[in-house]
Every structure is written in structure tokens, then in C-alpha cells.
PDB file of C-alpha atoms in Angstrom:
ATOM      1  CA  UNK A  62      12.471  16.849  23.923  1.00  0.00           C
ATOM      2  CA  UNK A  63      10.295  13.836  25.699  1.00  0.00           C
ATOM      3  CA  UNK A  64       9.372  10.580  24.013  1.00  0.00           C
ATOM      4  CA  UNK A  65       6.035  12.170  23.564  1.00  0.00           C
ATOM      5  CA  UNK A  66       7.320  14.998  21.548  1.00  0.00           C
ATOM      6  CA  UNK A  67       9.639  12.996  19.449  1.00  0.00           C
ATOM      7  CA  UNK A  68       6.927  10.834  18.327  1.00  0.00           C
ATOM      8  CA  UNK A  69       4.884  13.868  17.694  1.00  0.00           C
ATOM      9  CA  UNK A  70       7.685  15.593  15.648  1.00  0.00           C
ATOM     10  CA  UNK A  71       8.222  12.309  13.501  1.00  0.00           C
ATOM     11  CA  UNK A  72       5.394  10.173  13.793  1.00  0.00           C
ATOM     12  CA  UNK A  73       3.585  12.085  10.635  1.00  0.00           C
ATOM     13  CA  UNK A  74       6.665  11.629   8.614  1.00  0.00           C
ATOM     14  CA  UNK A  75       6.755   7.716   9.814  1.00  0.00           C
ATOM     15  CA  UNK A  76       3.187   7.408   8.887  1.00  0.00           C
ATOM     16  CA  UNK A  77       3.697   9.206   5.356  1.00  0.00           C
ATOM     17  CA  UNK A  78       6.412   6.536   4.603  1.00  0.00           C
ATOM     18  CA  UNK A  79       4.068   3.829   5.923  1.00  0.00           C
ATOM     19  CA  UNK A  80       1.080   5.060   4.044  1.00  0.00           C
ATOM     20  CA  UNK A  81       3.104   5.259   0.585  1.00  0.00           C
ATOM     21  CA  UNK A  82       4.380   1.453   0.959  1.00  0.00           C
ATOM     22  CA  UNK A  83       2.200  -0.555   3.319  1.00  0.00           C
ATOM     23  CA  UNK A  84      -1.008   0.929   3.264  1.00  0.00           C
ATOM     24  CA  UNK A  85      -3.937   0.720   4.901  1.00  0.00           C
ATOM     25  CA  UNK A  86      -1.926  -0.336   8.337  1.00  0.00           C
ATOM     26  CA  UNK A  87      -0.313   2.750   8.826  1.00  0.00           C
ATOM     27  CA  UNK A  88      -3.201   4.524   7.559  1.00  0.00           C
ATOM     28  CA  UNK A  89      -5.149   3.043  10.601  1.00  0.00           C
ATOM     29  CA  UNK A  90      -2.162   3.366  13.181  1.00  0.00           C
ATOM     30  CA  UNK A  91      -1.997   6.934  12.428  1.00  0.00           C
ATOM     31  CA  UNK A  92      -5.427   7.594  13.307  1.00  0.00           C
ATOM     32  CA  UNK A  93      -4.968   5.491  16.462  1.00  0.00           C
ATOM     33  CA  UNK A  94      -2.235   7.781  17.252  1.00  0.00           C
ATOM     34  CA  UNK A  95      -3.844  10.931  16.926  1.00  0.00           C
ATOM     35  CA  UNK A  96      -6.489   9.368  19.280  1.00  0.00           C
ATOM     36  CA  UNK A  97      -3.989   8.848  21.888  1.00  0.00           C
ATOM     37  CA  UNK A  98      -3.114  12.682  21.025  1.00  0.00           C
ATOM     38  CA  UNK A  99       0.521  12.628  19.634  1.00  0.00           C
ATOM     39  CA  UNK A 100      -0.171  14.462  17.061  1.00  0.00           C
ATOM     40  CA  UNK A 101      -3.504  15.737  15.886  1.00  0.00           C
ATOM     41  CA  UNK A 102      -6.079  13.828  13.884  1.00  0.00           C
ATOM     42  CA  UNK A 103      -5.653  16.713  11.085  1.00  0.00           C
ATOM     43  CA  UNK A 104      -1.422  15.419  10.620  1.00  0.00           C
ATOM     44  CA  UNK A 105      -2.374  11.923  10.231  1.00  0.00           C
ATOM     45  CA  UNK A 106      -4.873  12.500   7.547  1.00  0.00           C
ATOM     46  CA  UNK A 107      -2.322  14.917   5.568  1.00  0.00           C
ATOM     47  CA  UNK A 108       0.671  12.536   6.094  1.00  0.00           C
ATOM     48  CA  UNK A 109      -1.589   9.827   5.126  1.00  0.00           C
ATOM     49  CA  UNK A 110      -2.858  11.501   2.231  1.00  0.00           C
ATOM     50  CA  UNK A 111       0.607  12.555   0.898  1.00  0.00           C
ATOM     51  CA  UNK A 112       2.494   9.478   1.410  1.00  0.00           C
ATOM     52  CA  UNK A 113      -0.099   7.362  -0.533  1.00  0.00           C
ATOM     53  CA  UNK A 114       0.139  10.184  -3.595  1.00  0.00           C
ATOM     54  CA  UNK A 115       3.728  10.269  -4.013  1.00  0.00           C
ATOM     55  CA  UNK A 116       4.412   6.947  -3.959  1.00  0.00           C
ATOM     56  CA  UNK A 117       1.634   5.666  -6.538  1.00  0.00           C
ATOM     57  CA  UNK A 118       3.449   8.888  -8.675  1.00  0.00           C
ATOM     58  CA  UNK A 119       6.514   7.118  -8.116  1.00  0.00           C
ATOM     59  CA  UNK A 120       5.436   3.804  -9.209  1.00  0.00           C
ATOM     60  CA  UNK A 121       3.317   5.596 -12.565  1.00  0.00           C
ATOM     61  CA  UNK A 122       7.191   6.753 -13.305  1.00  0.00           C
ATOM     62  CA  UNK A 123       8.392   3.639 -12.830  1.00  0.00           C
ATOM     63  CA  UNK A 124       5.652   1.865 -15.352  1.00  0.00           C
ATOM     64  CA  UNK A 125       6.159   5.056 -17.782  1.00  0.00           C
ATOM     65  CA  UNK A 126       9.677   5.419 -18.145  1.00  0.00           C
ATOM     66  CA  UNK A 127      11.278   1.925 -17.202  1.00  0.00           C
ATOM     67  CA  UNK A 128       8.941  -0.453 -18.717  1.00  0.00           C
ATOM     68  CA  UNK A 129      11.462  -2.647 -19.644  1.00  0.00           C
ATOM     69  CA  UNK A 130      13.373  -2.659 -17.095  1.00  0.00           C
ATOM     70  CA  UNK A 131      13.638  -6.243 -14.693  1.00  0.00           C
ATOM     71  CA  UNK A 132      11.389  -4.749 -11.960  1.00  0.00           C
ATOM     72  CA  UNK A 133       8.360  -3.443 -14.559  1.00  0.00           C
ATOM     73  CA  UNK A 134       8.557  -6.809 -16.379  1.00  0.00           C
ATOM     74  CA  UNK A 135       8.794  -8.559 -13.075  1.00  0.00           C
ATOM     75  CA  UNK A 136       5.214  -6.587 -12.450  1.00  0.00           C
ATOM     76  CA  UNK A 137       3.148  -7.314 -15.702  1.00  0.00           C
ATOM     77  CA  UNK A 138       3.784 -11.160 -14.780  1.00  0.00           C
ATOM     78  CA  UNK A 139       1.928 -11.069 -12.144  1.00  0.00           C
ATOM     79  CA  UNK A 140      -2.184 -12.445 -12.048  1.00  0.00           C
ATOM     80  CA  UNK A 141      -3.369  -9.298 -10.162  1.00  0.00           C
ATOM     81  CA  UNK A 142      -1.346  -6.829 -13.228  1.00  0.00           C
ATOM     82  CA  UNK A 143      -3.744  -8.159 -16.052  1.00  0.00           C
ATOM     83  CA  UNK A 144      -6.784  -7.689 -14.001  1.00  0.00           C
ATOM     84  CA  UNK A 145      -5.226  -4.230 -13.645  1.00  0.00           C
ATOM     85  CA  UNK A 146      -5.287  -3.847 -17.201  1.00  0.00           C
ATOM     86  CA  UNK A 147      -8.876  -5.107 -18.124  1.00  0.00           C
ATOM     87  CA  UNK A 148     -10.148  -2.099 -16.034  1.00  0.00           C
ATOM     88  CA  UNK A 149      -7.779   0.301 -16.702  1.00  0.00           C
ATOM     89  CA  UNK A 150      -9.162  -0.393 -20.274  1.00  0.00           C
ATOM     90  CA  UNK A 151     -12.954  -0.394 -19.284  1.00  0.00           C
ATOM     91  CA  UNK A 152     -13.125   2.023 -16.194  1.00  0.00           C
ATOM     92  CA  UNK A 153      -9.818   4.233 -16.475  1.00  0.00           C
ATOM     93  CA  UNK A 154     -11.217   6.907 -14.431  1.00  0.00           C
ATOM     94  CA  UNK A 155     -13.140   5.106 -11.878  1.00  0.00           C
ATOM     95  CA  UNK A 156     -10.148   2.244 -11.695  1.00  0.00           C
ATOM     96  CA  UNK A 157      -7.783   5.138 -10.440  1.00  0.00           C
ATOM     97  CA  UNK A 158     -10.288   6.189  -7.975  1.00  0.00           C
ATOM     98  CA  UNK A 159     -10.852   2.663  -6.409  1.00  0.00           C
ATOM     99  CA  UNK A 160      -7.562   0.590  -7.134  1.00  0.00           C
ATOM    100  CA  UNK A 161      -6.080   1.160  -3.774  1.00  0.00           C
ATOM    101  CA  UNK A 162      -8.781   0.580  -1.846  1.00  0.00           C
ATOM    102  CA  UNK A 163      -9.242  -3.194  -3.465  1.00  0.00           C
ATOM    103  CA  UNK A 164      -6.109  -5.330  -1.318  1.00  0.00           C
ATOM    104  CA  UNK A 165      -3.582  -6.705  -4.147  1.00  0.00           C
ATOM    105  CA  UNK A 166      -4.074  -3.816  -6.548  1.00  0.00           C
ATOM    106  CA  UNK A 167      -1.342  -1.049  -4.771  1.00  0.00           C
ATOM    107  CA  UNK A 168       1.414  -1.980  -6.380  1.00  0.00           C
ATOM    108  CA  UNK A 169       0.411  -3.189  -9.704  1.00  0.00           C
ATOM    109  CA  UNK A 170      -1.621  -0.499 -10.534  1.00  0.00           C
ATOM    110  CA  UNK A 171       0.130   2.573 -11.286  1.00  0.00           C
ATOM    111  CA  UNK A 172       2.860   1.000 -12.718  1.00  0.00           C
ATOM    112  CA  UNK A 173       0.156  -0.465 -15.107  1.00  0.00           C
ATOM    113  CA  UNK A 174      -1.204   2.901 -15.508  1.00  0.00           C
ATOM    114  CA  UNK A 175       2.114   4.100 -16.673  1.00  0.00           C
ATOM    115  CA  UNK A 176       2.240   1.914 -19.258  1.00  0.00           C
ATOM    116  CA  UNK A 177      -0.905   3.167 -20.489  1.00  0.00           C
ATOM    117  CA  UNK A 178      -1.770   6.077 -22.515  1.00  0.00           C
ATOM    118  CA  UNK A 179      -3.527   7.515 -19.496  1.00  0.00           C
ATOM    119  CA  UNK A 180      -1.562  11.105 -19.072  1.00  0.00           C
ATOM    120  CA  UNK A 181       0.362  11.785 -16.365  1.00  0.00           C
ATOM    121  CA  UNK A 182      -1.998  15.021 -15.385  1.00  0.00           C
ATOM    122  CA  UNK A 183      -5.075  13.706 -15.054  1.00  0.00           C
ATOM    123  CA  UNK A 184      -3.621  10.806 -13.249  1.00  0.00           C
ATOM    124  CA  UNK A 185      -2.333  12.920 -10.992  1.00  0.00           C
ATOM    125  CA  UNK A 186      -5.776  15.132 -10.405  1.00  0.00           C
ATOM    126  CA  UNK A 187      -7.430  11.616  -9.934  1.00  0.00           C
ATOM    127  CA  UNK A 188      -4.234  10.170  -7.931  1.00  0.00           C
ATOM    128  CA  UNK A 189      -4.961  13.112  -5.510  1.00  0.00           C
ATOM    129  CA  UNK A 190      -8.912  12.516  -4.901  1.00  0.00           C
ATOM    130  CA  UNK A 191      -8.504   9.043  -4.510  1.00  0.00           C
ATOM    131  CA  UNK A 192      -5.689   9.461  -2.011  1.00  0.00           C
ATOM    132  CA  UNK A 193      -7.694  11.835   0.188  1.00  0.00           C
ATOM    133  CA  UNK A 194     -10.950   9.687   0.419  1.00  0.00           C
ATOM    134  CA  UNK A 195      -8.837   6.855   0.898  1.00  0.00           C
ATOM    135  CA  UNK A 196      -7.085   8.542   4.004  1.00  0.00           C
ATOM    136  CA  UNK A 197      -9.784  10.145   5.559  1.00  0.00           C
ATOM    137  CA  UNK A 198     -11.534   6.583   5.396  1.00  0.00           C
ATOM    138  CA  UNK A 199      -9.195   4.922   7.341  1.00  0.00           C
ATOM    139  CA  UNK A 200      -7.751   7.254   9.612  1.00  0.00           C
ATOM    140  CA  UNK A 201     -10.796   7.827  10.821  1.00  0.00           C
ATOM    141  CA  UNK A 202     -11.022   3.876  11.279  1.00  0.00           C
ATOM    142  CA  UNK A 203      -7.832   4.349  13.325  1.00  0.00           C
ATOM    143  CA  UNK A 204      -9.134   7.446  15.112  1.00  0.00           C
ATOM    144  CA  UNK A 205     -12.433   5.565  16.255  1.00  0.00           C
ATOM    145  CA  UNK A 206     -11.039   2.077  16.587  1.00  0.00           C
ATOM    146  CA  UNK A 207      -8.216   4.122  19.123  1.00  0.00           C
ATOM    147  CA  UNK A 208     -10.426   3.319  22.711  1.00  0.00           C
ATOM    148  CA  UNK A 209     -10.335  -0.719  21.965  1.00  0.00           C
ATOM    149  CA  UNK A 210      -6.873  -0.322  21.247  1.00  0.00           C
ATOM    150  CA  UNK A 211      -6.494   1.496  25.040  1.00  0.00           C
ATOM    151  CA  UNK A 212      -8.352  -1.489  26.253  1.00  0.00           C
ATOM    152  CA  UNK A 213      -6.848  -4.219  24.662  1.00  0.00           C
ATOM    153  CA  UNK A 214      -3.519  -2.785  25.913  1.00  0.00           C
ATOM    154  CA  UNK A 215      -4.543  -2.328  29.436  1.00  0.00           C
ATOM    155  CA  UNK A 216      -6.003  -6.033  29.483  1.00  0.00           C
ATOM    156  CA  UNK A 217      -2.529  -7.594  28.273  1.00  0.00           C
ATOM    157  CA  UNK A 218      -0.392  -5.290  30.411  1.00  0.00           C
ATOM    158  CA  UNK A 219      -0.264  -7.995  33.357  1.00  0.00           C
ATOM    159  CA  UNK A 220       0.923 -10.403  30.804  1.00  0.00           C
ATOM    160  CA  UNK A 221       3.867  -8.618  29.274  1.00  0.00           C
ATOM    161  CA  UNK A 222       6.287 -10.610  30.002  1.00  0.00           C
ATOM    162  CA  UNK A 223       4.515 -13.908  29.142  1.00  0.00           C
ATOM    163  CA  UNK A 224       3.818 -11.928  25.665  1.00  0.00           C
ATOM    164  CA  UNK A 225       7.571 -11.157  25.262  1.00  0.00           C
ATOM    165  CA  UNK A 226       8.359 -14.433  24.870  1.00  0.00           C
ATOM    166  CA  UNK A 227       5.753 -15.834  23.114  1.00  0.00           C
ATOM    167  CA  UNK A 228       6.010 -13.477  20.475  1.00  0.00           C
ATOM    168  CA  UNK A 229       8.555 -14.659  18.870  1.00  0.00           C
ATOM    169  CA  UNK A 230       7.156 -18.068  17.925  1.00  0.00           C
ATOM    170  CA  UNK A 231       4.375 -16.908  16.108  1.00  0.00           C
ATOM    171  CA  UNK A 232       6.916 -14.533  14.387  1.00  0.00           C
ATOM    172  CA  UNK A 233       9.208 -17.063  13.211  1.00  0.00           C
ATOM    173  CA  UNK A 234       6.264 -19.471  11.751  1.00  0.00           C
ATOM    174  CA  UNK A 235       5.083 -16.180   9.910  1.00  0.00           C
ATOM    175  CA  UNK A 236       8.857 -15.430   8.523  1.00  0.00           C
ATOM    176  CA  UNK A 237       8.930 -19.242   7.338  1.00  0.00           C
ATOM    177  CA  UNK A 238       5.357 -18.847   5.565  1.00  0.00           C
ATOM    178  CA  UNK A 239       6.589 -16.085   3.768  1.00  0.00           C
ATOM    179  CA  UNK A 240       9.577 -17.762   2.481  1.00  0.00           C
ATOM    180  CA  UNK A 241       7.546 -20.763   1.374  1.00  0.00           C
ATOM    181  CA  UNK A 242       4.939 -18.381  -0.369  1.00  0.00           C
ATOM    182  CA  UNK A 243       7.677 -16.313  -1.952  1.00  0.00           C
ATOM    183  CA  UNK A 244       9.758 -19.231  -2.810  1.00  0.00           C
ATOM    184  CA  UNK A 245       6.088 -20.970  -4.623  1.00  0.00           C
ATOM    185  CA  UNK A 246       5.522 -17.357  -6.230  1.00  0.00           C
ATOM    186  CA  UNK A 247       8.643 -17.126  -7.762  1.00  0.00           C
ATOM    187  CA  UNK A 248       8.162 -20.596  -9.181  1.00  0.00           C
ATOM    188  CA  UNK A 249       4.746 -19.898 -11.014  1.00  0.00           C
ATOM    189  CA  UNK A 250       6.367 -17.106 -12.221  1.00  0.00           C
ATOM    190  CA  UNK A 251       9.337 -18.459 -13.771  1.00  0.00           C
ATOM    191  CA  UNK A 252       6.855 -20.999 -15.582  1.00  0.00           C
ATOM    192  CA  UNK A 253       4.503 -18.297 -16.875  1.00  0.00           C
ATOM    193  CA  UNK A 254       5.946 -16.607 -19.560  1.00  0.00           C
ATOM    194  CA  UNK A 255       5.787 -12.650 -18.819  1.00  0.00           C
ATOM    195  CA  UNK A 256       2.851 -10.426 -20.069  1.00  0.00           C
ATOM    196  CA  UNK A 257       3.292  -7.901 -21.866  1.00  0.00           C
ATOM    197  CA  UNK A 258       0.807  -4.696 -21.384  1.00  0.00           C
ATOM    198  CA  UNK A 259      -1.910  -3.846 -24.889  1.00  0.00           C
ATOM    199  CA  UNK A 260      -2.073  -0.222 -24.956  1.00  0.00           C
ATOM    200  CA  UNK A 261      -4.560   1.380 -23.334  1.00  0.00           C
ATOM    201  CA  UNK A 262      -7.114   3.979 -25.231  1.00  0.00           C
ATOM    202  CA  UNK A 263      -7.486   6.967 -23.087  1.00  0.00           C
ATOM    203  CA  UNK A 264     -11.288   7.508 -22.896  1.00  0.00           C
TER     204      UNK A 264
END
């Protein structure tokens, strides 16, 4: 089996993973992918698709069955979980359909919607809907955005090794501006006191 194969074999399952935790990126690199024809344009919608459903079930689990626990509680202090909350309360139906395409909402929102009344059927029926619009949105971005891709990699492939070792700096400033907005994060938090969820009427 050739490179080409083995990213053909795995690449759907890679993207699946990607899909369920990091979103719209590996949403977008699958459809680049199945531009450059490792695996067809069909796979990356599917494995798209699938990875965002199970893990927003996962996460309605998580919210339904381990509210208490330090990782839920760690959840409904955050800004973005409220906000969560106001709509699940106003818009239930329409908030599951749209939540993951609005950026800071992924996370927070079926665990929110797990603490609600909100049953776990027609979450999943919406879950499901959502999750296929959302991939075939931005696969397709991938799939079409594939040919500047081709051409931004042909223009920087005199300047590989330059790019090698620049890389890294850039990299390392990130990594540090992470830690300093993770480190600030954590210190809002521990001066907010944590919110706890209303219950939700299912409408």
C-alpha cells in the first residue's frame, strides 16, 4: 500500500475525529482532500457529517448524566454557556440547528442542551440535520477552495527550506499566547462564581 492509499484508507477516519473536536478546519481540509482525489468528495462529507454527530451526542451525555461533575461545572462558568442557555430557552429547535455553525458555541452547547429538558430523541433527529448541512457547507468550501490551495503550494515550494525554519517562530509565539490566554481565562474564572443552568421548558 502507497502513501496515496494509506491516506485514502484513513484520511476519512482522521477527518471524522477532526470534524467531532475541531471543526470547521477539518471540515474544510477534507474537502480539499477529496479535491486532490484521495478519497472521494462523497467520504469527506459522510466522515464529516458523522464525526460532528457523535461527538455533540457525546457531549449531550456528558451535560445529561454528569452535570455535576468538575468538567460540566467547569462548562456552565463559562460567558459563551449562558448565552447558550438564553436560546436554548427561546429558540430550542432552531438553536440546535445553528449552534455549531456560530464559532464559540461547539462545545458549550450540547452539554447545555443536556442539562435541559430537551429529549435526547429529538435532539438527536435535529443533531443529525444540522450536522449534514453543516458538512456539506464546508466541505464543499474545502472542495472548491482545493485549486488555491494547489497554487499556493506550488508558489512556496522554492522556499521550503526557508519555510522550515521559520516556522517554528511563529509557532512558539502562538504556544506562548495560548498559555497567557489560558492562564487569564482560568483567572476570570476562578473569580466568577460558577453558573448554574435554570431548566429549560421543552417547547
Amino acid at each position: 500500500m502507497d502513501f496515496g492509499q494509506l491516506v485514502g484508507a484513513i484520511g476519512p477516519w482522521a477527518i471524522a475525529l477532526g470534524a467531532g473536536f475541531e471543526g470547521e478546519t477539518a471540515a474544510i481540509a477534507g474537502g480539499v482532500m477529496a479535491h486532490r482525489a484521495l478519497f472521494p468528495l462523497w467520504a469527506a462529507f459522510l466522515a464529516t457529517a458523522f464525526g460532528a454527530v457523535v461527538a455533540d451526542q457525546i457531549f449531550f451525555q456528558i451535560g445529561r448524566r454528569f452535570r455535576d461533575r468538575p468538567f460540566v461545572v467547569h462548562v456552565r462558568q463559562k460567558p459563551a454557556f449562558a448565552k447558550a442557555v438564553g436560546f436554548i430557552e427561546r429558540y430550542p429547535t432552531g438553536f440546535i440547528l445553528a449552534f455549531r455553525f456560530v464559532y464559540g458555541f461547539r462545545t458549550v452547547s450540547p452539554i447545555a442542551i443536556g442539562l435541559s429538558t430537551i429529549p435526547l430523541r429529538r435532539f438527536a433527529i435535529l443533531n443529525i440535520v444540522a450536522a449534514l448541512l453543516w458538512s456539506a457547507v464546508f466541505t464543499t468550501i474545502g472542495y472548491l477552495f482545493g485549486p488555491t490551495v494547489d497554487r499556493i503550494i506550488a508558489a512556496l515550494a522554492p522556499y521550503k527550506t526557508e519555510l522550515m525554519i521559520a516556522f517554528p517562530i511563529p509557532g512558539t509565539c502562538l504556544l506562548l499566547w495560548l498559555l497567557w490566554r489560558r492562564h487569564r481565562q482560568r483567572r476570570r474564572e476562578r473569580m466568577n462564581p460558577p453558573f448554574h443552568a435554570p431548566e429549560i421548558a421543552e417547547s
